[in-house]
Amino acid sequence: MNNFSYTQATTAKEATRQRKDEPTAAYIAGGTTLLDLMKANLEEHAQLIDINLLPFKGVEQTKDGLRIGAMERMNDVGEHALVRELFPAVSESLLLAASPQLRNMASIGGNILQRTRCGYFRDAAFPCNKRVPGSGCPALQGDNHNLAILGTSEACIATAYPGDLAVALTAFDAVLTLENPKGKQRRVPVTEFYLLPGTTPQRETVLEPGELIVAVTLPLTAHARRSTYLKVRERASYAYALASAAVGLDVQSGTIRAARVALGGVGTRPWRSPEAEKVLTGAPATEATFRAAAAAALQGAQPREHNRYKVELAQNTLVRALQQVAG
Amino acid sequence: MNTETEPAFFETNAAPGVVGQPLSRVDGRAKVTGQAKYSAEYNHLPGLAHAVFKTSDVAKGRITGFDASAAQRVPGVLAILTHQNLPQPAVSPNTPEGKKTIGMGVQMGFLPLTSDQIHYAAQPVAMVVADTLEHAQHAAALLRVQVAPEAPTASYQDAKAQRFDPSKGKGAGEGRGNAAAAFASAPIQLSGTYTHALNHHNPMEPGATTAHWEAPDRLLVYDTAQGMAWMQKSLSKMLGLPADQVRVITKYLGGGFGCKGSTWPHTILTVLAAKAVGRPVKLALTRPQMFTGMGHREDQEQTLRLGATKDGKLLALLHEKTSTTSPWDDYAETNAKIIGMLYQCPAFEAKLQLARANVMTSTYMRAPGEAPGSFALESAMDDLAYRVGVDPIQIRLLNHADKDPSTGKPWSSKSLKQCYQRGAELFGWSQRNAQNGQTRDGKLLVGWGMATASYPVHSGQGNARVRLYADGHAVAQAAATDLGTGTYTVMTQVAADALGLTPDKVRFELGDTVLPTTIISGGSMAAGTVSSSVYLAAQDAWQKLIKVAVMDAKSPLFRAKPADVEVVQGRLQLKATPGKGEDFAALMKRAGLDDVEGMATGRYGAGYESAQAALNAKSDDAGKDDAGQHSMHSFGAHFCEVKVDPELGTVRVTKWVSVIAGGRILNPKTARSQIMGGAIMGIGAALMEQTVRDQNLARYTNASLADYHIPVNADVPDMTVEFIDEHDPYINAMGVKGIGEVSIVGTAAAVGNAIFHATGRRLRSLPITPDKVLDALRQPA
Ligand SMILES: Cc1cc2nc3c(=O)[nH]c(=O)nc-3n(C[C@H](O)[C@H](O)[C@H](O)COP(=O)(O)OP(=O)(O)OC[C@H]3O[C@@H](n4cnc5c(N)ncnc54)[C@H](O)[C@@H]3O)c2cc1C
Ligand code: SF4
């Protein structure tokens, strides 16, 4: 770990200005991702700008939907009555993540920007295209049991976002509010926020240098109210998903009016599946439909030696999640 | 002491005795309030400097140079030590002779920073010493190491690995009969190949050393040592110092599970660094370094062939093991022992094959050999039960060994049948569905499994001292360590009982080589050895006081024969007329004695039995009993229920019962924790623990506790633990057997057997993760 200076910002303007003055600076929220990476010498920052005092707070209903401040803590949001009621899948994705201690520290913004658990990325002794572009990807022929089968490239097969929340956000059309150093805000749907690795796995999101995540807004829908997040892991708690599914269904008299499907643990980014949604929409809410949807979702899967199991596991996870919300 | 008065078997001396009571940990308050000082917390030493390792990126190669220019500019850097400038040890373990000289305390026949060779990934290649930890870490990050890499060998599974038989044809265990022929003609033949992932001990407290040269030839080391004397000896040999010039202190230990039993490179390297910079130096391994700093349980494959009669009586057992070892050592856990001794079986043969790879040397980890060996054997016995169509307990009773089949000796005590019976009662085993794959809970498949546990009583001996003060306080001492298991507590109980005091009047001191030398806290030997030496040391103190009494004209016991005097709850009295006697305090006061000290050697296992036998022997059979006449083991049985999700592949343990026969239980509370801990560790090995090594680069890909999964609370059901009351007069003066390791033996098989019961699929590769479960369920049952 290198020496660094530490400053605090109380407004977005202050934070972005400090960031402009020191290009290698990083924002620090809960620090649960950032400090791990710095301690392992995977990221070096000359300055940490503490953004915990920024007013990106609150969980409230707006005309666009439910707005969650980026500085809210995972536990607080997961347990929030409105989130539980309007977006059960979002609540569950938060409360099934990490450990209580981490969830009390970790922020929503930081969660969205957490980084891959690919073991090669996490150890600077290994080559890794994401960390050192062009150095190679040992995971292709190596330990890829927890890596992606969808959206992969020859350069990288990591689940760049290994967590849970963004999977639920992806399913329910969340929109991120970002603010750049010039004080300008823009709105980016989560489905467009994360990038596929392609030939540039080092580029993971569309966030510009110095840009802050201000808030997440989730449109209110019937299918989001009837939603769940199912997470599969070999350890009962405190583990990343081997596969997960965030699903929502609007079922009326046995027919699916609207459906949302996103998968975690299997894609190089949180994996929205329009293919599955297409199968589901207008179809009867039966196991046969769910199976067909799951098959469609995994159609393009490209498994490797140690993550072949994910094709079946992800399908079964999705089917189970759909069964749970269909009731 | 006067050996003739050595009691053959401990009788509790206080009424009601505190031995056997669930006393809470005497060090509990110190631990939860942060008062307990662990070995990396001795920061009082003047000028204490901090060292960190720079480790190798590659698993094989040669160091061609260092660029220390940036590292050296970091303020506070005192030294950058490499093989080029580190003062070398007087004796290094790098040669077989050197390793032999150093003794059992060093497991690995290679010391980094003694040459330019890189033999395993994350091998230390330099040490940076600085005034603060942060400076040292920063400088280490800036230090550049130039390396000429070579292609490494990753494991026994690597085609490049050189394979060899370390026994040179002699076999891996005490064979008997013609196992191959017996198997070939057996009506039932079962064969299975079992793999066990590489596991790491991962104690909560990492390895740490603080080295302080008090004089140019006198060393004080605060270290995380399970074995005080072993570390003292190995350090003194490596440094060329007499043992008394090396003092090792370990007051508290945050777990060890075997990895703290040896003196690993970081300890001697820190000592040498302290010499180099002329200041006390501290080094604590980081969590990632714990994966390449203190050994591991080797990755291994076992093939077990089992021959039996139609009704399930064993005829033959053939065992073969292949595992990975380092470039220099021939270490492997001895799985064959338990396979040869657990059941009555006329023919047995075992072979071992090792494969050299670029890994550090593996080491003993909780029940080394018995844990993975029992996975193979107890899975196979389960298969046999189904094959014959009898209950898994029944098949074990049918093959119960009334004598130790590997030696022919009778057991010193064996209450295994009671363990089965009580375990079955507690679990409700009689309700078991004999058919597998039949029980459901909603979508989940429910299965029950059980397995036998056993762990040998290794022979150990050690010393203890007891000092009894006239005011009714006492101190007992032995250079044992408390791994967190309760040694402080149970030895306080033993001393209190032996002295007729309440435990609050007694303090037990351990963890310092200036105290009487005793056994390593490993191999389940500590409780049996230390308790018996503490007990006997108290008896020695009483004998001294009895002598004072019988020579004191004012004592009611004046001129009594010492052998006619007994001590009951601190009162010295005539055996024949207990009314005649006096309290020890009155005697000591009158005699002007502020304190009296007793000292004794306690023996455990065969060493105790043979010494006792020699003592009681008539002259004509003296010498016959050298190795002890009994086979000595703890036994037990584990029962569990699992729920398997057939679509998601997840397995959760939902119920657990362990019943253990481990001789006298000194403290049921700490003993219960031991059994639960072992069983939970076994659940970990069964369902999730695995260190993954990249097969091309021979480097671990999950060296962190976020990625190397051990069970969390949610993985652990309510556990029922019971002990069978057992009296064993051959083990030691206390009748205590070890329980630290028997707790894990058989646990992985119990889980695997429950999975078989639930799914009809036999999973032979640990850990049994969802991918393997889904795979198995795709195959026909
Ligand atoms: C052992 C462990 C287990 C975990 N398990 C899970 C799990 O099961 N599921 C799961 O979802 N997650 C899991 N996590 C990840 C955890 O959720 C994240 O570490 C956490 O959410 C990050 O939030 P933070 O506030 O601590 O972020 P920080 O560490 O403070 O920041 C992370 C990154 O985001 C940037 N950043 C933070 N906030 C903003 C903002 N508002 N605008 C712009 N940039 C910002 C920082 O500069 C940094 O680059 C686990 C983490 C650990 C250590
Ligand atoms: S999968 Fe991606 S993150 Fe992992 S080693 Fe390859 S490039 Fe790096």
PDB file of N, CA and C and ligand atoms in Angstrom, chain A residues 26-36 43 51 56 70-71 73-74 96-98 102 105-107 109-111 113-114 117 161 163-165 207 211-213 231 233 238-240, chain B residues 706, ligand 1:
ATOM      1  N   ALA A  26      -9.086   9.038  -5.510  1.00  0.00           N
ATOM      2  CA  ALA A  26     -10.307   8.229  -5.602  1.00  0.00           C
ATOM      3  C   ALA A  26     -11.276   8.689  -4.533  1.00  0.00           C
ATOM      4  N   TYR A  27     -12.543   8.570  -4.857  1.00  0.00           N
ATOM      5  CA  TYR A  27     -13.570   8.799  -3.842  1.00  0.00           C
ATOM      6  C   TYR A  27     -13.616   7.587  -2.939  1.00  0.00           C
ATOM      7  N   ILE A  28     -13.819   7.839  -1.673  1.00  0.00           N
ATOM      8  CA  ILE A  28     -14.016   6.713  -0.757  1.00  0.00           C
ATOM      9  C   ILE A  28     -15.348   6.871  -0.040  1.00  0.00           C
ATOM     10  N   ALA A  29     -16.163   5.834  -0.127  1.00  0.00           N
ATOM     11  CA  ALA A  29     -17.433   5.801   0.613  1.00  0.00           C
ATOM     12  C   ALA A  29     -17.226   4.869   1.802  1.00  0.00           C
ATOM     13  N   GLY A  30     -17.786   3.701   1.769  1.00  0.00           N
ATOM     14  CA  GLY A  30     -17.568   2.749   2.869  1.00  0.00           C
ATOM     15  C   GLY A  30     -16.145   2.194   2.891  1.00  0.00           C
ATOM     16  N   GLY A  31     -15.507   2.210   1.758  1.00  0.00           N
ATOM     17  CA  GLY A  31     -14.121   1.740   1.687  1.00  0.00           C
ATOM     18  C   GLY A  31     -13.970   0.235   1.620  1.00  0.00           C
ATOM     19  N   THR A  32     -15.075  -0.480   1.590  1.00  0.00           N
ATOM     20  CA  THR A  32     -14.956  -1.944   1.696  1.00  0.00           C
ATOM     21  C   THR A  32     -14.436  -2.593   0.413  1.00  0.00           C
ATOM     22  N   THR A  33     -14.586  -1.918  -0.696  1.00  0.00           N
ATOM     23  CA  THR A  33     -13.954  -2.398  -1.932  1.00  0.00           C
ATOM     24  C   THR A  33     -12.600  -1.726  -2.104  1.00  0.00           C
ATOM     25  N   LEU A  34     -12.604  -0.433  -1.958  1.00  0.00           N
ATOM     26  CA  LEU A  34     -11.413   0.366  -2.287  1.00  0.00           C
ATOM     27  C   LEU A  34     -10.200  -0.028  -1.438  1.00  0.00           C
ATOM     28  N   LEU A  35     -10.386  -0.126  -0.142  1.00  0.00           N
ATOM     29  CA  LEU A  35      -9.223  -0.367   0.723  1.00  0.00           C
ATOM     30  C   LEU A  35      -8.637  -1.757   0.494  1.00  0.00           C
ATOM     31  N   ASP A  36      -9.509  -2.733   0.236  1.00  0.00           N
ATOM     32  CA  ASP A  36      -9.005  -4.074  -0.096  1.00  0.00           C
ATOM     33  C   ASP A  36      -8.097  -4.016  -1.314  1.00  0.00           C
ATOM     34  N   GLU A  43      -4.725  -1.159  -6.669  1.00  0.00           N
ATOM     35  CA  GLU A  43      -5.016   0.225  -7.048  1.00  0.00           C
ATOM     36  C   GLU A  43      -4.137   1.117  -6.203  1.00  0.00           C
ATOM     37  N   ILE A  51     -16.365  10.868   0.653  1.00  0.00           N
ATOM     38  CA  ILE A  51     -17.630  11.449   0.175  1.00  0.00           C
ATOM     39  C   ILE A  51     -18.813  11.077   1.075  1.00  0.00           C
ATOM     40  N   PHE A  56     -26.064  12.826  -0.673  1.00  0.00           N
ATOM     41  CA  PHE A  56     -26.726  11.874  -1.584  1.00  0.00           C
ATOM     42  C   PHE A  56     -27.483  10.852  -0.745  1.00  0.00           C
ATOM     43  N   ALA A  70     -27.121   7.686  -3.324  1.00  0.00           N
ATOM     44  CA  ALA A  70     -25.945   6.816  -3.502  1.00  0.00           C
ATOM     45  C   ALA A  70     -25.170   6.618  -2.202  1.00  0.00           C
ATOM     46  N   MET A  71     -25.335   7.533  -1.249  1.00  0.00           N
ATOM     47  CA  MET A  71     -24.594   7.373   0.006  1.00  0.00           C
ATOM     48  C   MET A  71     -25.355   6.590   1.059  1.00  0.00           C
ATOM     49  N   ARG A  73     -26.653   3.361   3.041  1.00  0.00           N
ATOM     50  CA  ARG A  73     -25.938   2.101   3.321  1.00  0.00           C
ATOM     51  C   ARG A  73     -26.771   0.898   2.886  1.00  0.00           C
ATOM     52  N   MET A  74     -26.106  -0.131   2.506  1.00  0.00           N
ATOM     53  CA  MET A  74     -26.794  -1.330   2.003  1.00  0.00           C
ATOM     54  C   MET A  74     -27.849  -1.830   2.979  1.00  0.00           C
ATOM     55  N   LEU A  96     -29.031 -10.236   1.195  1.00  0.00           N
ATOM     56  CA  LEU A  96     -28.336 -11.516   0.996  1.00  0.00           C
ATOM     57  C   LEU A  96     -26.856 -11.301   0.687  1.00  0.00           C
ATOM     58  N   ALA A  97     -26.426 -10.044   0.646  1.00  0.00           N
ATOM     59  CA  ALA A  97     -25.044  -9.761   0.238  1.00  0.00           C
ATOM     60  C   ALA A  97     -24.124  -9.681   1.444  1.00  0.00           C
ATOM     61  N   ALA A  98     -22.872 -10.036   1.207  1.00  0.00           N
ATOM     62  CA  ALA A  98     -21.786  -9.792   2.155  1.00  0.00           C
ATOM     63  C   ALA A  98     -22.176 -10.218   3.576  1.00  0.00           C
ATOM     64  N   LEU A 102     -20.248  -5.563   6.809  1.00  0.00           N
ATOM     65  CA  LEU A 102     -19.960  -4.917   5.529  1.00  0.00           C
ATOM     66  C   LEU A 102     -21.158  -4.097   5.069  1.00  0.00           C
ATOM     67  N   MET A 105     -21.370  -0.677   6.489  1.00  0.00           N
ATOM     68  CA  MET A 105     -20.379   0.278   5.994  1.00  0.00           C
ATOM     69  C   MET A 105     -20.639   0.651   4.537  1.00  0.00           C
ATOM     70  N   ALA A 106     -21.033  -0.350   3.752  1.00  0.00           N
ATOM     71  CA  ALA A 106     -21.001  -0.204   2.296  1.00  0.00           C
ATOM     72  C   ALA A 106     -22.154   0.648   1.790  1.00  0.00           C
ATOM     73  N   SER A 107     -21.841   1.486   0.808  1.00  0.00           N
ATOM     74  CA  SER A 107     -22.839   2.388   0.241  1.00  0.00           C
ATOM     75  C   SER A 107     -23.406   1.813  -1.054  1.00  0.00           C
ATOM     76  N   GLY A 109     -23.672   3.501  -3.896  1.00  0.00           N
ATOM     77  CA  GLY A 109     -22.778   3.897  -4.996  1.00  0.00           C
ATOM     78  C   GLY A 109     -21.569   2.982  -5.068  1.00  0.00           C
ATOM     79  N   GLY A 110     -20.985   2.707  -3.916  1.00  0.00           N
ATOM     80  CA  GLY A 110     -19.805   1.832  -3.881  1.00  0.00           C
ATOM     81  C   GLY A 110     -20.144   0.430  -4.330  1.00  0.00           C
ATOM     82  N   ASN A 111     -21.330  -0.026  -3.954  1.00  0.00           N
ATOM     83  CA  ASN A 111     -21.730  -1.372  -4.358  1.00  0.00           C
ATOM     84  C   ASN A 111     -21.767  -1.486  -5.875  1.00  0.00           C
ATOM     85  N   LEU A 113     -20.079   0.021  -7.924  1.00  0.00           N
ATOM     86  CA  LEU A 113     -18.729   0.100  -8.498  1.00  0.00           C
ATOM     87  C   LEU A 113     -17.773  -0.933  -7.899  1.00  0.00           C
ATOM     88  N   GLN A 114     -18.300  -1.936  -7.209  1.00  0.00           N
ATOM     89  CA  GLN A 114     -17.401  -2.978  -6.703  1.00  0.00           C
ATOM     90  C   GLN A 114     -16.747  -3.695  -7.871  1.00  0.00           C
ATOM     91  N   ARG A 117     -14.301 -10.550  -8.483  1.00  0.00           N
ATOM     92  CA  ARG A 117     -13.616 -11.466  -7.564  1.00  0.00           C
ATOM     93  C   ARG A 117     -12.748 -12.455  -8.329  1.00  0.00           C
ATOM     94  N   TYR A 161     -18.867  -7.304 -12.376  1.00  0.00           N
ATOM     95  CA  TYR A 161     -19.648  -6.971 -11.179  1.00  0.00           C
ATOM     96  C   TYR A 161     -20.078  -8.296 -10.560  1.00  0.00           C
ATOM     97  N   GLY A 163     -21.451  -8.796  -7.602  1.00  0.00           N
ATOM     98  CA  GLY A 163     -22.386  -8.624  -6.493  1.00  0.00           C
ATOM     99  C   GLY A 163     -23.840  -8.871  -6.871  1.00  0.00           C
ATOM    100  N   ASP A 164     -24.724  -8.307  -6.061  1.00  0.00           N
ATOM    101  CA  ASP A 164     -26.141  -8.645  -6.142  1.00  0.00           C
ATOM    102  C   ASP A 164     -27.048  -7.471  -6.526  1.00  0.00           C
ATOM    103  N   LEU A 165     -26.838  -6.342  -5.855  1.00  0.00           N
ATOM    104  CA  LEU A 165     -27.761  -5.221  -6.026  1.00  0.00           C
ATOM    105  C   LEU A 165     -27.951  -4.856  -7.499  1.00  0.00           C
ATOM    106  N   LEU A 207     -18.897   5.451 -16.581  1.00  0.00           N
ATOM    107  CA  LEU A 207     -18.589   6.565 -15.677  1.00  0.00           C
ATOM    108  C   LEU A 207     -17.345   7.306 -16.181  1.00  0.00           C
ATOM    109  N   GLU A 211     -16.567  11.574 -12.262  1.00  0.00           N
ATOM    110  CA  GLU A 211     -18.032  11.605 -12.188  1.00  0.00           C
ATOM    111  C   GLU A 211     -18.511  10.854 -10.941  1.00  0.00           C
ATOM    112  N   LEU A 212     -19.553  11.411 -10.323  1.00  0.00           N
ATOM    113  CA  LEU A 212     -20.094  10.807  -9.105  1.00  0.00           C
ATOM    114  C   LEU A 212     -21.424  10.125  -9.394  1.00  0.00           C
ATOM    115  N   ILE A 213     -21.674   9.046  -8.673  1.00  0.00           N
ATOM    116  CA  ILE A 213     -23.031   8.488  -8.688  1.00  0.00           C
ATOM    117  C   ILE A 213     -23.808   9.218  -7.601  1.00  0.00           C
ATOM    118  N   LYS A 231     -30.423 -16.300  -4.737  1.00  0.00           N
ATOM    119  CA  LYS A 231     -28.957 -16.327  -4.788  1.00  0.00           C
ATOM    120  C   LYS A 231     -28.476 -17.719  -4.397  1.00  0.00           C
ATOM    121  N   ARG A 233     -25.299 -20.275  -3.570  1.00  0.00           N
ATOM    122  CA  ARG A 233     -23.891 -20.337  -3.190  1.00  0.00           C
ATOM    123  C   ARG A 233     -23.680 -21.571  -2.338  1.00  0.00           C
ATOM    124  N   TYR A 238     -22.660 -15.064   3.378  1.00  0.00           N
ATOM    125  CA  TYR A 238     -21.355 -14.435   3.251  1.00  0.00           C
ATOM    126  C   TYR A 238     -20.543 -15.029   2.109  1.00  0.00           C
ATOM    127  N   ALA A 239     -21.163 -15.073   0.954  1.00  0.00           N
ATOM    128  CA  ALA A 239     -20.461 -15.554  -0.237  1.00  0.00           C
ATOM    129  C   ALA A 239     -21.108 -14.909  -1.448  1.00  0.00           C
ATOM    130  N   TYR A 240     -20.313 -14.741  -2.487  1.00  0.00           N
ATOM    131  CA  TYR A 240     -20.849 -14.239  -3.748  1.00  0.00           C
ATOM    132  C   TYR A 240     -21.678 -15.332  -4.408  1.00  0.00           C
TER     133      TYR A 240
ATOM    134  N   ALA B 706     -12.138 -14.244   1.956  1.00  0.00           N
ATOM    135  CA  ALA B 706     -13.354 -13.956   1.191  1.00  0.00           C
ATOM    136  C   ALA B 706     -13.585 -15.065   0.185  1.00  0.00           C
TER     137      ALA B 706
HETATM  138  C1  LIG C   1     -15.733 -10.088   1.966  1.00  0.00           C
HETATM  139  C2  LIG C   1     -16.690  -9.351   1.089  1.00  0.00           C
HETATM  140  C3  LIG C   1     -17.858  -9.978   0.663  1.00  0.00           C
HETATM  141  C4  LIG C   1     -18.746  -9.295  -0.138  1.00  0.00           C
HETATM  142  N1  LIG C   1     -19.874  -9.943  -0.553  1.00  0.00           N
HETATM  143  C5  LIG C   1     -20.749  -9.292  -1.366  1.00  0.00           C
HETATM  144  C6  LIG C   1     -21.940  -9.895  -1.812  1.00  0.00           C
HETATM  145  O1  LIG C   1     -22.229 -11.049  -1.477  1.00  0.00           O
HETATM  146  N2  LIG C   1     -22.752  -9.196  -2.622  1.00  0.00           N
HETATM  147  C7  LIG C   1     -22.484  -7.913  -2.994  1.00  0.00           C
HETATM  148  O2  LIG C   1     -23.271  -7.293  -3.720  1.00  0.00           O
HETATM  149  N3  LIG C   1     -21.362  -7.308  -2.588  1.00  0.00           N
HETATM  150  C8  LIG C   1     -20.493  -7.967  -1.783  1.00  0.00           C
HETATM  151  N4  LIG C   1     -19.353  -7.342  -1.376  1.00  0.00           N
HETATM  152  C9  LIG C   1     -19.010  -6.058  -1.967  1.00  0.00           C
HETATM  153  C10 LIG C   1     -19.552  -4.918  -1.147  1.00  0.00           C
HETATM  154  O3  LIG C   1     -20.928  -4.859  -1.313  1.00  0.00           O
HETATM  155  C11 LIG C   1     -18.867  -3.687  -1.681  1.00  0.00           C
HETATM  156  O4  LIG C   1     -17.522  -3.708  -1.247  1.00  0.00           O
HETATM  157  C12 LIG C   1     -19.509  -2.416  -1.189  1.00  0.00           C
HETATM  158  O5  LIG C   1     -20.835  -2.336  -1.612  1.00  0.00           O
HETATM  159  C13 LIG C   1     -18.757  -1.216  -1.693  1.00  0.00           C
HETATM  160  O6  LIG C   1     -19.303  -0.050  -1.104  1.00  0.00           O
HETATM  161  P1  LIG C   1     -18.373   0.991  -0.352  1.00  0.00           P
HETATM  162  O7  LIG C   1     -19.242   2.122   0.036  1.00  0.00           O
HETATM  163  O8  LIG C   1     -17.622   0.349   0.731  1.00  0.00           O
HETATM  164  O9  LIG C   1     -17.426   1.377  -1.560  1.00  0.00           O
HETATM  165  P2  LIG C   1     -15.894   1.963  -1.605  1.00  0.00           P
HETATM  166  O10 LIG C   1     -15.001   0.849  -1.287  1.00  0.00           O
HETATM  167  O11 LIG C   1     -15.857   3.147  -0.719  1.00  0.00           O
HETATM  168  O12 LIG C   1     -15.856   2.380  -3.053  1.00  0.00           O
HETATM  169  C14 LIG C   1     -15.836   1.456  -4.115  1.00  0.00           C
HETATM  170  C15 LIG C   1     -15.520   2.190  -5.414  1.00  0.00           C
HETATM  171  O13 LIG C   1     -16.577   3.011  -5.773  1.00  0.00           O
HETATM  172  C16 LIG C   1     -16.175   4.374  -5.846  1.00  0.00           C
HETATM  173  N5  LIG C   1     -17.299   5.115  -5.318  1.00  0.00           N
HETATM  174  C17 LIG C   1     -17.949   4.899  -4.159  1.00  0.00           C
HETATM  175  N6  LIG C   1     -19.035   5.684  -4.066  1.00  0.00           N
HETATM  176  C18 LIG C   1     -19.080   6.425  -5.192  1.00  0.00           C
HETATM  177  C19 LIG C   1     -19.964   7.411  -5.701  1.00  0.00           C
HETATM  178  N7  LIG C   1     -21.051   7.784  -5.012  1.00  0.00           N
HETATM  179  N8  LIG C   1     -19.708   7.952  -6.896  1.00  0.00           N
HETATM  180  C20 LIG C   1     -18.617   7.571  -7.606  1.00  0.00           C
HETATM  181  N9  LIG C   1     -17.750   6.654  -7.186  1.00  0.00           N
HETATM  182  C21 LIG C   1     -17.982   6.084  -5.991  1.00  0.00           C
HETATM  183  C22 LIG C   1     -14.910   4.465  -5.064  1.00  0.00           C
HETATM  184  O14 LIG C   1     -14.066   5.483  -5.539  1.00  0.00           O
HETATM  185  C23 LIG C   1     -14.319   3.098  -5.313  1.00  0.00           C
HETATM  186  O15 LIG C   1     -13.660   3.067  -6.531  1.00  0.00           O
HETATM  187  C24 LIG C   1     -18.463  -7.981  -0.536  1.00  0.00           C
HETATM  188  C25 LIG C   1     -17.301  -7.360  -0.108  1.00  0.00           C
HETATM  189  C26 LIG C   1     -16.412  -8.020   0.691  1.00  0.00           C
HETATM  190  C27 LIG C   1     -15.183  -7.325   1.140  1.00  0.00           C
END
